[in-house]
Coordinates of C-alpha atoms and ligand atoms in Angstrom, one line a residue:
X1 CA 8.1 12.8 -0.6
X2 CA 7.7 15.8 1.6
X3 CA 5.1 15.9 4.4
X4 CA 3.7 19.2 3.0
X5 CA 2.8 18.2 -0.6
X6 CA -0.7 18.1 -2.0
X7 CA -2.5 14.8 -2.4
X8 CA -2.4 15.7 -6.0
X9 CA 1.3 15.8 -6.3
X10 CA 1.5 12.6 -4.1
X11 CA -0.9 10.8 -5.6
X12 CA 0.9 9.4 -8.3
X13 CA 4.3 8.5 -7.1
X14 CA 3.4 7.5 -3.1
X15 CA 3.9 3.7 -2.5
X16 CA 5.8 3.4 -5.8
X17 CA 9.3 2.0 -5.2
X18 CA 10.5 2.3 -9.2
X19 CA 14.1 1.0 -8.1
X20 CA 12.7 -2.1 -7.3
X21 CA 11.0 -3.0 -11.0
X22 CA 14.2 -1.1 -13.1
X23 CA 12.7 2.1 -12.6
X24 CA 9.4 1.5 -14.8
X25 CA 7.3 4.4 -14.0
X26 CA 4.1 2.2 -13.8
X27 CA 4.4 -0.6 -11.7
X28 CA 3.8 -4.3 -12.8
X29 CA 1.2 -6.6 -12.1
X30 CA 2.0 -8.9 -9.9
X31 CA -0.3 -11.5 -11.4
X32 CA 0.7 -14.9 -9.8
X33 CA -1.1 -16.4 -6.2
X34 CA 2.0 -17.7 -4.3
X35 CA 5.4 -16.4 -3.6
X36 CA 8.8 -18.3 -3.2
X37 CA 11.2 -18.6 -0.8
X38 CA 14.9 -19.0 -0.3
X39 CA 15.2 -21.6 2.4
X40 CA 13.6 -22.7 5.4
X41 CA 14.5 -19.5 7.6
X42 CA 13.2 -17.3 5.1
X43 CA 9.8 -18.6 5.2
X44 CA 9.7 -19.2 8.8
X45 CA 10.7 -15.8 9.1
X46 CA 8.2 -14.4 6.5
X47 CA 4.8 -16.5 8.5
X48 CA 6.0 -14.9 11.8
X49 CA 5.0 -11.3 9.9
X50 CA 2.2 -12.5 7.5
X51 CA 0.4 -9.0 7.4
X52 CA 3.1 -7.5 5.8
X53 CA 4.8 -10.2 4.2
X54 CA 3.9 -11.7 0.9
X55 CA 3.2 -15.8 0.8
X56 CA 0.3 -16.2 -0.9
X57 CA -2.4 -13.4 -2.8
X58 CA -5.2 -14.1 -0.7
X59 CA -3.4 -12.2 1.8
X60 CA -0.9 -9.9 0.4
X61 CA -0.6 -8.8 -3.0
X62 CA 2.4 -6.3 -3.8
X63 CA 0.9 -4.3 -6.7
X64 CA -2.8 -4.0 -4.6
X65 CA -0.3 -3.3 -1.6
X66 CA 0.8 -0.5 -3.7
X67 CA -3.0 0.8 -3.8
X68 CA -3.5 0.1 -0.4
X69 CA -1.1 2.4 1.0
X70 CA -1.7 5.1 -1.5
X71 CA -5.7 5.1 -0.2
X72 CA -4.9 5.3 3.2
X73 CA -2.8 8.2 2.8
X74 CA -5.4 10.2 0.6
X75 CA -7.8 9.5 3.3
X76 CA -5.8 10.1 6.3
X77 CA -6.2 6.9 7.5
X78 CA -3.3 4.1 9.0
X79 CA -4.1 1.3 6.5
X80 CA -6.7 0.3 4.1
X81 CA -7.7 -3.0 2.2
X82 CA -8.8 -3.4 -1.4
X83 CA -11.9 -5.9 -1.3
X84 CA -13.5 -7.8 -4.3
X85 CA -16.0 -5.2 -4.9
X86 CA -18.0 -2.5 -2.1
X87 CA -20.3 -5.0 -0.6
X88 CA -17.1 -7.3 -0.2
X89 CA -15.9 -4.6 2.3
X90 CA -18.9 -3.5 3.8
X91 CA -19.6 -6.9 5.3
X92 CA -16.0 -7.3 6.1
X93 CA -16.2 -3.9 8.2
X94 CA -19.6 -4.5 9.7
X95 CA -18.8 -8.2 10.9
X96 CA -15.2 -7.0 12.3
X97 CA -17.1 -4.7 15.1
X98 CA -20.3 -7.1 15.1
X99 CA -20.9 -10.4 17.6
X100 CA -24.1 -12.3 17.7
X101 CA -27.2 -10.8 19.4
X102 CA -25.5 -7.3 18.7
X103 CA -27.9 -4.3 18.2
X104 CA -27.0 -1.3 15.4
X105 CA -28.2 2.1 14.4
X106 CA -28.3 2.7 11.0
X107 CA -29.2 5.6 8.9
X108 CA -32.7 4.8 6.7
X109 CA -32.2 4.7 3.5
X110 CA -28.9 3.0 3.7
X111 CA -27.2 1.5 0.2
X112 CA -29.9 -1.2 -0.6
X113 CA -27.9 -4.2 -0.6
X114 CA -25.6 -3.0 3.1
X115 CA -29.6 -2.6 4.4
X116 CA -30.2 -6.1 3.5
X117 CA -27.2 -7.3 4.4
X118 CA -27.6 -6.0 7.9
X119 CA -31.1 -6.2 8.5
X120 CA -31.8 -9.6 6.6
X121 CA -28.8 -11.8 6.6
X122 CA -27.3 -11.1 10.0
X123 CA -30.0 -10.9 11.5
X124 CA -31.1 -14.5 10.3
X125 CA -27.5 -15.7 11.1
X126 CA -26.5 -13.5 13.8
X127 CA -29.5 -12.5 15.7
X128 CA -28.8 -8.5 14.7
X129 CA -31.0 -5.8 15.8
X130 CA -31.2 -2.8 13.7
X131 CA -32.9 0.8 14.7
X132 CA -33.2 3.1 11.5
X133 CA -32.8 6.7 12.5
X134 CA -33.5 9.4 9.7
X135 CA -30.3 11.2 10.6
X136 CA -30.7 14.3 11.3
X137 CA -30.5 15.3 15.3
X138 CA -28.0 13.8 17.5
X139 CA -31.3 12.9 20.2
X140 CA -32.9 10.2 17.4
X141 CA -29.0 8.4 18.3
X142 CA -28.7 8.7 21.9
X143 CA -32.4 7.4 22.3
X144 CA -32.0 4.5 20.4
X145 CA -28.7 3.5 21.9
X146 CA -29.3 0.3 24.1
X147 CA -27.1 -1.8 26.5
X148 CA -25.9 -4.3 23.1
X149 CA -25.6 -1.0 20.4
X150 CA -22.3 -1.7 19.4
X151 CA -22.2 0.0 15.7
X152 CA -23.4 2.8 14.3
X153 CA -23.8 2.8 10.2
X154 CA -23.6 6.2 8.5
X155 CA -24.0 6.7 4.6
X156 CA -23.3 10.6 4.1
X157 CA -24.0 11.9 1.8
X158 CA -26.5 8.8 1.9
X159 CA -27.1 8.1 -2.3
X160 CA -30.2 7.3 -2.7
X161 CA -31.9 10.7 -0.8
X162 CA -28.8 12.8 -0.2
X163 CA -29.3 13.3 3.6
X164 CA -26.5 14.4 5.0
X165 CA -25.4 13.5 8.8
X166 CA -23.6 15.7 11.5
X167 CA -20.0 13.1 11.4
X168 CA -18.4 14.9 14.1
X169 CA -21.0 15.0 16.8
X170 CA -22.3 11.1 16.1
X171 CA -18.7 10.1 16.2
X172 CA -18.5 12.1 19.9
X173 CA -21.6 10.3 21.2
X174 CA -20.3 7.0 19.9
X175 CA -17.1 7.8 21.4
X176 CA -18.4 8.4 24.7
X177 CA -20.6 4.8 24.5
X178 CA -18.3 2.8 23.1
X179 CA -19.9 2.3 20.2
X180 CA -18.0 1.6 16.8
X181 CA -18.7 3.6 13.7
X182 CA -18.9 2.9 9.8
X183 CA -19.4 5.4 6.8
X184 CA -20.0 4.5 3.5
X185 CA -18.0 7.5 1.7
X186 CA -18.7 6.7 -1.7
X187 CA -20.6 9.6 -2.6
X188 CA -17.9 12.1 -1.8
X189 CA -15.0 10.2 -2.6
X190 CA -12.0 10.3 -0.3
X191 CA -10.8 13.7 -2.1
X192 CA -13.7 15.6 -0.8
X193 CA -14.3 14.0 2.6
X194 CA -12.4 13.0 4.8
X195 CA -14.1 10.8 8.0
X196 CA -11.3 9.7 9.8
X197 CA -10.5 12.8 10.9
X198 CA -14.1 13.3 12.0
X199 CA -13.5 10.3 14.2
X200 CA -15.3 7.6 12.5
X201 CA -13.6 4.5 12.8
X202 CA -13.6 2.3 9.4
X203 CA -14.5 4.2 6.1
X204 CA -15.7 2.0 3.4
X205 CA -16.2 2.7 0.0
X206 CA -17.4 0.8 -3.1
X207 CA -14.3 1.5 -5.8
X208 CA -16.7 0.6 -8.7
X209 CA -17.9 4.3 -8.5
X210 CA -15.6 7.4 -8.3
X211 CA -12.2 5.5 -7.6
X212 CA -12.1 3.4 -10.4
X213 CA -13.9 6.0 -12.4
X214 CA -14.0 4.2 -15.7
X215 CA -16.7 2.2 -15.5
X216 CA -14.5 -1.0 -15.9
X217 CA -13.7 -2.2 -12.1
X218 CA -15.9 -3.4 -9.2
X219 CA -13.5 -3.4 -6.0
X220 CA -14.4 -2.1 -2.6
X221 CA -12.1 -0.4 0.4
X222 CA -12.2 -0.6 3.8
X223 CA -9.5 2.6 5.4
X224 CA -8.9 2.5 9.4
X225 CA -6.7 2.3 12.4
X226 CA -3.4 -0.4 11.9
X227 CA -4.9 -2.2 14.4
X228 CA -8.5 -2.6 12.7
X229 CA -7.4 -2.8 9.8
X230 CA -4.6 -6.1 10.7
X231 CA -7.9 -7.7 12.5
X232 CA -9.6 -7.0 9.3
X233 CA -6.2 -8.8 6.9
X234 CA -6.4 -11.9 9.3
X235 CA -10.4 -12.7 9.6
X236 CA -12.7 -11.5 7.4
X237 CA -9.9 -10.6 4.3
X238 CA -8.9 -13.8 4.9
X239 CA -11.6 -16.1 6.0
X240 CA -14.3 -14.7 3.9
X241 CA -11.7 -14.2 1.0
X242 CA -12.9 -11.5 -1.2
X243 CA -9.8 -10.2 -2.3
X244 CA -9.3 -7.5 -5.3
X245 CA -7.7 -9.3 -8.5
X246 CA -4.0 -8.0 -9.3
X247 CA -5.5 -6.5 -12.4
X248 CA -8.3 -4.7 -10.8
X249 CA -6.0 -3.0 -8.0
X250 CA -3.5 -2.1 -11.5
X251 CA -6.5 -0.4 -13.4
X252 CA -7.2 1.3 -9.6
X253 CA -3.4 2.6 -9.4
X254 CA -4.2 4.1 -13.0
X255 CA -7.2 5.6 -12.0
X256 CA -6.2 7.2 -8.7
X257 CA -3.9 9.4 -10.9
X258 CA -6.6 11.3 -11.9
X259 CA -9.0 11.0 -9.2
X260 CA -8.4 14.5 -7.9
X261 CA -9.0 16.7 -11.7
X262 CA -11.7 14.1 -12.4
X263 CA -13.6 15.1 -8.8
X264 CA -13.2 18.4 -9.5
X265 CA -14.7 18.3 -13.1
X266 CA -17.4 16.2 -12.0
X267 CA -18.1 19.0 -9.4
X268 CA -17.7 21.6 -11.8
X269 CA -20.6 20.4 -14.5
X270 CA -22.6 19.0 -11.6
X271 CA -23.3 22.5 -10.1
X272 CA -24.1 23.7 -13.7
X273 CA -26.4 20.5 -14.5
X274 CA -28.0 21.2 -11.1
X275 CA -28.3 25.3 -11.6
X276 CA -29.6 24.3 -15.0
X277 CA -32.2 22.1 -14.0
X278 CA -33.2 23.9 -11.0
X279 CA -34.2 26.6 -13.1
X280 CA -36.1 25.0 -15.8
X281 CA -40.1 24.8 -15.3
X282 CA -40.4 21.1 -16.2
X283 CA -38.2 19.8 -13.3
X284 CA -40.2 20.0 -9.3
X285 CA -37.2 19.7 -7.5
X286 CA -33.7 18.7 -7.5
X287 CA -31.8 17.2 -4.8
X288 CA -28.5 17.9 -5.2
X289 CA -26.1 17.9 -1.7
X290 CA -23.7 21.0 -3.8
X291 CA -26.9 23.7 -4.3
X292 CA -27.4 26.7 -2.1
X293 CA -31.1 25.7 -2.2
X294 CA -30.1 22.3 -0.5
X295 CA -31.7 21.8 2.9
X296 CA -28.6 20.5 4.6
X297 CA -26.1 22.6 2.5
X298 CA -24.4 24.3 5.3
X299 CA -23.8 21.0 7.3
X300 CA -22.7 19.4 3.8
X301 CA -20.3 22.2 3.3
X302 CA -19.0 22.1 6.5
X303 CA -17.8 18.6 6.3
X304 CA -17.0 18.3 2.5
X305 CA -14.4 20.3 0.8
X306 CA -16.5 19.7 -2.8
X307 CA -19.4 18.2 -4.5
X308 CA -19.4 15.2 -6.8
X309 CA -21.7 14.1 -9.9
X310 CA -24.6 12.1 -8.5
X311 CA -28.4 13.9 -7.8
X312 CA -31.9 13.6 -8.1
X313 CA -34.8 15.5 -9.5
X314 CA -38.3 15.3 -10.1
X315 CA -40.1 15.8 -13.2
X316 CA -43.9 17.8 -13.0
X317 CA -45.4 15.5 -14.9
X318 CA -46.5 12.8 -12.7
X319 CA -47.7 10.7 -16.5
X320 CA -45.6 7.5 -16.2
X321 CA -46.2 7.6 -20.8
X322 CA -44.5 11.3 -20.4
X323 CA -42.0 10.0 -18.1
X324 CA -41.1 7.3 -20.0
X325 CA -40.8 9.6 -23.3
X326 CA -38.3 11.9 -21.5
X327 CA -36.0 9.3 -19.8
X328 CA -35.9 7.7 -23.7
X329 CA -35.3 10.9 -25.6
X330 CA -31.6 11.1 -23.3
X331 CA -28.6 10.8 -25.8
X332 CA -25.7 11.3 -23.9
X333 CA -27.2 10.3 -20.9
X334 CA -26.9 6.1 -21.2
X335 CA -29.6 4.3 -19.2
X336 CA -28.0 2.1 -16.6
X337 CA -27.7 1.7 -13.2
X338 CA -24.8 2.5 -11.4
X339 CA -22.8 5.8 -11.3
X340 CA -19.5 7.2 -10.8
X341 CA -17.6 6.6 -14.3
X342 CA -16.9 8.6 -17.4
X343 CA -19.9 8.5 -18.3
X344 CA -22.9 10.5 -17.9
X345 CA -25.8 7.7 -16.7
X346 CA -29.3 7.8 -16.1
X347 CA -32.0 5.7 -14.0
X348 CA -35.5 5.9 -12.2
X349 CA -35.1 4.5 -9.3
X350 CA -38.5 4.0 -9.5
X351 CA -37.9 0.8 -12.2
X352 CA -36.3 -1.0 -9.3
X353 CA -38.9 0.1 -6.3
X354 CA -41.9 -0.8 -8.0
X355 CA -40.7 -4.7 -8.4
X356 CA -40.2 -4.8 -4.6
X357 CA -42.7 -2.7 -3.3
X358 CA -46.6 -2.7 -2.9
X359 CA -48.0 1.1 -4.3
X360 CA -48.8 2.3 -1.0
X361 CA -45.0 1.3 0.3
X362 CA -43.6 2.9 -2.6
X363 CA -45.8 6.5 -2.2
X364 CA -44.5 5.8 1.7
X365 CA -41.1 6.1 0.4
X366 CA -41.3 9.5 -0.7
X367 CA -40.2 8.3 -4.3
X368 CA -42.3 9.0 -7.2
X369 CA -42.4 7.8 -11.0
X370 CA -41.1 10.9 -12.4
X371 CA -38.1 10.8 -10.2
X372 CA -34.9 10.7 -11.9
X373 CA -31.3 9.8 -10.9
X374 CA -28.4 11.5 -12.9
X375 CA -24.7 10.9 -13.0
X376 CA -23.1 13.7 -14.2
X377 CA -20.0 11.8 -15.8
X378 CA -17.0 14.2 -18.1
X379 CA -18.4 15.2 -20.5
X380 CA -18.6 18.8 -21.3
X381 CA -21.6 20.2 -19.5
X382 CA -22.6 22.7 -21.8
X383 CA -23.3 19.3 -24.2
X384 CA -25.1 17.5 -21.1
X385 CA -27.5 20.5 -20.5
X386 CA -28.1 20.9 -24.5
X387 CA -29.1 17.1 -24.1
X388 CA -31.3 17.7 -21.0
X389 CA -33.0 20.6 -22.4
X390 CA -33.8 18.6 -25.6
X391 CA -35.2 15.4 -24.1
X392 CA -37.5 17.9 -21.8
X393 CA -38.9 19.7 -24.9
X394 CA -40.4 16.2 -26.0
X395 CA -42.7 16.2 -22.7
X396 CA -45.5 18.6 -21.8
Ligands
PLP401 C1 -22.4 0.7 -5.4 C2 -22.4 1.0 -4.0 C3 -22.0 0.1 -3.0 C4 -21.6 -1.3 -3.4 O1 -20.5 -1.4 -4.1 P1 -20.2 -2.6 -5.1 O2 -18.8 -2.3 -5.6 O3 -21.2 -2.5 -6.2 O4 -20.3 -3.9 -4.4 C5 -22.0 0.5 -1.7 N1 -22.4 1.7 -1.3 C6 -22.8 2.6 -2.2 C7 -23.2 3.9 -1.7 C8 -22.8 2.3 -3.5 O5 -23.3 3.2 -4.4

C-alpha cells in the first residue's frame, strides 16, 4: 500500500490481511466473545499486551479491529474505536478528558442528547459546569475560559443550525490553556473533514449516519492520539462496555467501500436540492453549509473539502394545516427522523421541540413550524426536486 495513494484506492483493501482467512476478499466475522490459547505462556504473554491482543470481544475484536484501523487512517488519526452507537462514544470521549467539578465550553445547539448528557447527567453525577458559546468569534472562548475549563465541545458543522466554527484557531487557544478538545464530525463525514489535522484532539462521530450509510447500523467512533485512544480501550471501552457487535463493524467494513462515491453523490444532488429550493418562491430560506448564499460559506469551505446531504429550509407559510399538507404530500422523501442513509428523509424538527418546550422557548429558539429538515439520500436529484416541486404545488 503506497504512502501516496488516494483514500479511495485504500479504502478497500487497508487493514485487510486476505493471507490470513485463504485469501477471501471480504473478511469474516469474527462472531464469538472469547479467544483460546495455547498454553500458559501464550496467555500470559497475550494479558501483558491486552490493547492489541485478542482475549475477549469486549476488548478486542479482529474483524472491528479491521474497521478500526481503516477509520483512523481516512481520518488521519493514530487509532480509533468502534462504540455501540454515537452517544456510546461521545460519553466515552467526553468522560476520558472530564474529572469531577470540571467546567466545559460547548457550542449551543449541540446534538440534543451530547447536550443532555453534559449538561444534565454529569452535572448531576459529576458536578460539570457548562458555558454555551454560539461559536462564532474566538473572544466568546477565551472569556469563558476559567481556572477548571478543561474541555472544549465543538459540533461543526453543528446539525441542527449549521453554524460552522473556526477549528484551527479554537484548537490554538485550547492548545495554549491546556484545554482538551472534542468535535462531533458527523455532518461532514471523515472524507470531507478532517479535524485532527486541525488540532482537535478526539473526533467522534455517530456511524448510524454517513458511515454506515444504509440505514441499517447504529455504531459510533471515537479517532485520536495512540495514547488517548489506549486510555480510552482500557476505561471507558472497557468499563462502560459499549462495544460495536461483530456484525455491525462487518456491515461498517462494507459500507466504508463506498463512502467516498456515496459523499460525493450526496454532495452533488444536495447543491442541486438546495439551488432548487433556494430559488423557488414558497421556501424563506434555506440553510444549507454548501450554498454561496451561506453566511459562513467561506470559513465552511476553508475547512471542508465538500458538502454532504443534510439542510434546512423554511416554508412562507407560517399555517401549521399548510404545513402539515406539504410535509404529507412528500413521496420520495420518507418521514423519519434520523439522516445520513440511502434514503432521502424528511422531519420538522418542530414535532420534537414543541413536546419539550413552552411556545415562547420554542419562538426563542429561532425554530419555526414551517421549518423543515431534509436528507438528501441517492436518489437521482432530478426525481427528488420533481417530488419537492410537487408537494409545494399542494400549498398556497
Ligand atoms: C445521530 C447523532 C449522534 C448520535 O449518534 P447515535 O449513533 O444515534 O447514538 C451524535 N451526533 C450527531 C450530530 C448525530 O446526528
Amino acid at each position: 500500500m503506497k504512502k501516496e495513494w488516494k483514500i479511495e484506492t485504500k479504502i478497500s483493501h487497508y487493514a485487510e490481511e486476505r493471507g490470513n482467512y485463504e485469501g477471501a476478499v471480504v473478511p469474516p466475522i469474527f462472531q464469538n466473545s472469547l479467544f483460546t490459547f495455547e498454553n500458559w505462556d501464550a496467555i500470559d504473554a497475550a494479558f501483558d499486551d491486552r490493547i492489541n491482543t485478542s482475549i475477549y470481544s469486549r476488548g478486542r475484536n479482529p474483524g472491528v479491529n479491521i474497521v478500526e484501523q481503516k477509520l483512523a487512517m481516512i481520518s488521519g488519526g493514530e487509532k480509533a474505536r468502534l462504540f455501540a452507537s454515537g452517544m456510546a462514544a461521545i460519553t466515552a470521549a467526553v468522560m476520558h478528558f472530564l474529572n469531577a467539578g470540571d467546567h466545559v465550553i460547548a457550542i449551543k445547539n449541540i446534538y440534543g442528547p451530547a447536550n443532555n448528557l453534559i449538561t444534565v447527567y454529569l452535572k448531576k453525577k459529576m458536578e460539570i459546569e457548562t458555558t454555551f458559546v454560539s461559536g462564532n468569534s474566538i473572544d466568546e472562548y477565551k472569556a469563558a475560559i476559567r481556572p477548571n475549563t478543561k474541555l472544549i465541545y465543538l459540533e461543526s458543522p453543528s446539525t441542527a443550525i449549521f453554524s460552522i466554527q473556526n477549528i484551527e484557531s479554537i484548537c490554538k487557544l485550547a492548545r495554549l490553556k491546556n484545554i482538551k478538545t472534542i468535535i462531533d464530525n458527523t455532518w461532514a463525514s471523515p472524507i470531507f473533514q478532517k479535524p485532527l489535522n486541525m488540532g482537535v484532539d478526539l473526533e467522534v462521530h455517530s456511524c448510524s449516519k454517513y458511515i454506515g450509510g444504509h440505514s441499517d447500523v447504529v455504531a459510533g467512533l471515537v479517532i485520536g492520539n495512540a495514547v488517548d485512544i489506549d486510555s480510552i480501550s482500557v476505561n471507558e471501552f472497557e468499563l462502560l462496555g459499549g462495544k460495536t457487535a461483530p456484525i455491525d463493524a462487518w456491515l461498517l467494513m462494507r459500507s466504508l467501500r463506498t463512502l467516498p462515491i456515496r459523499m460525493k453523490a450526496h454532495q452533488e444532488s444536495s447543491i442541486k436540492v438546495a439551488e432548487y429550493l433556494e430559488s423557488h418562491p414558497k421556501v424563506e430560506t434555506v440553510n444549507y453549509p454548501g450554498l454561496k448564499s451561506f453566511p459562513q460559506h467561506e470559513l465552511a469551505k476553508k475547512q471542508m473539502t465538500g458538502f454532504s446531504g443534510l439542510m434546512a429550509f423554511k416554508l412562507k407559510t407560517t399555517d401549521l394545516s399548510q404545513i402539515k399538507i406539504f410535509f404529507n404530500s412528500l413521496e420520495i422523501f420518507k418521514i423519519g427522523v434520523s439522516w445520513g442513509g440511502h434514503e432521502s428523509l424528511v422531519y420538522a424538527p418542530a414535532i420534537s421541540y414543541l413536546k419539550e418546550l413552552s411556545p415562547e422557548q420554542f419562538a426563542g429558539l429561532g425554530i419555526s413550524l414551517g421549518d423543515m429538515r431534509i436528507s438528501v439520500g441517492l436518489e437521482d436529484a432530478d426525481d427528488l426536486i420533481s417530488d419537492l416541486e410537487q408537494a409545494l404545488k399542494t400549498i398556497n
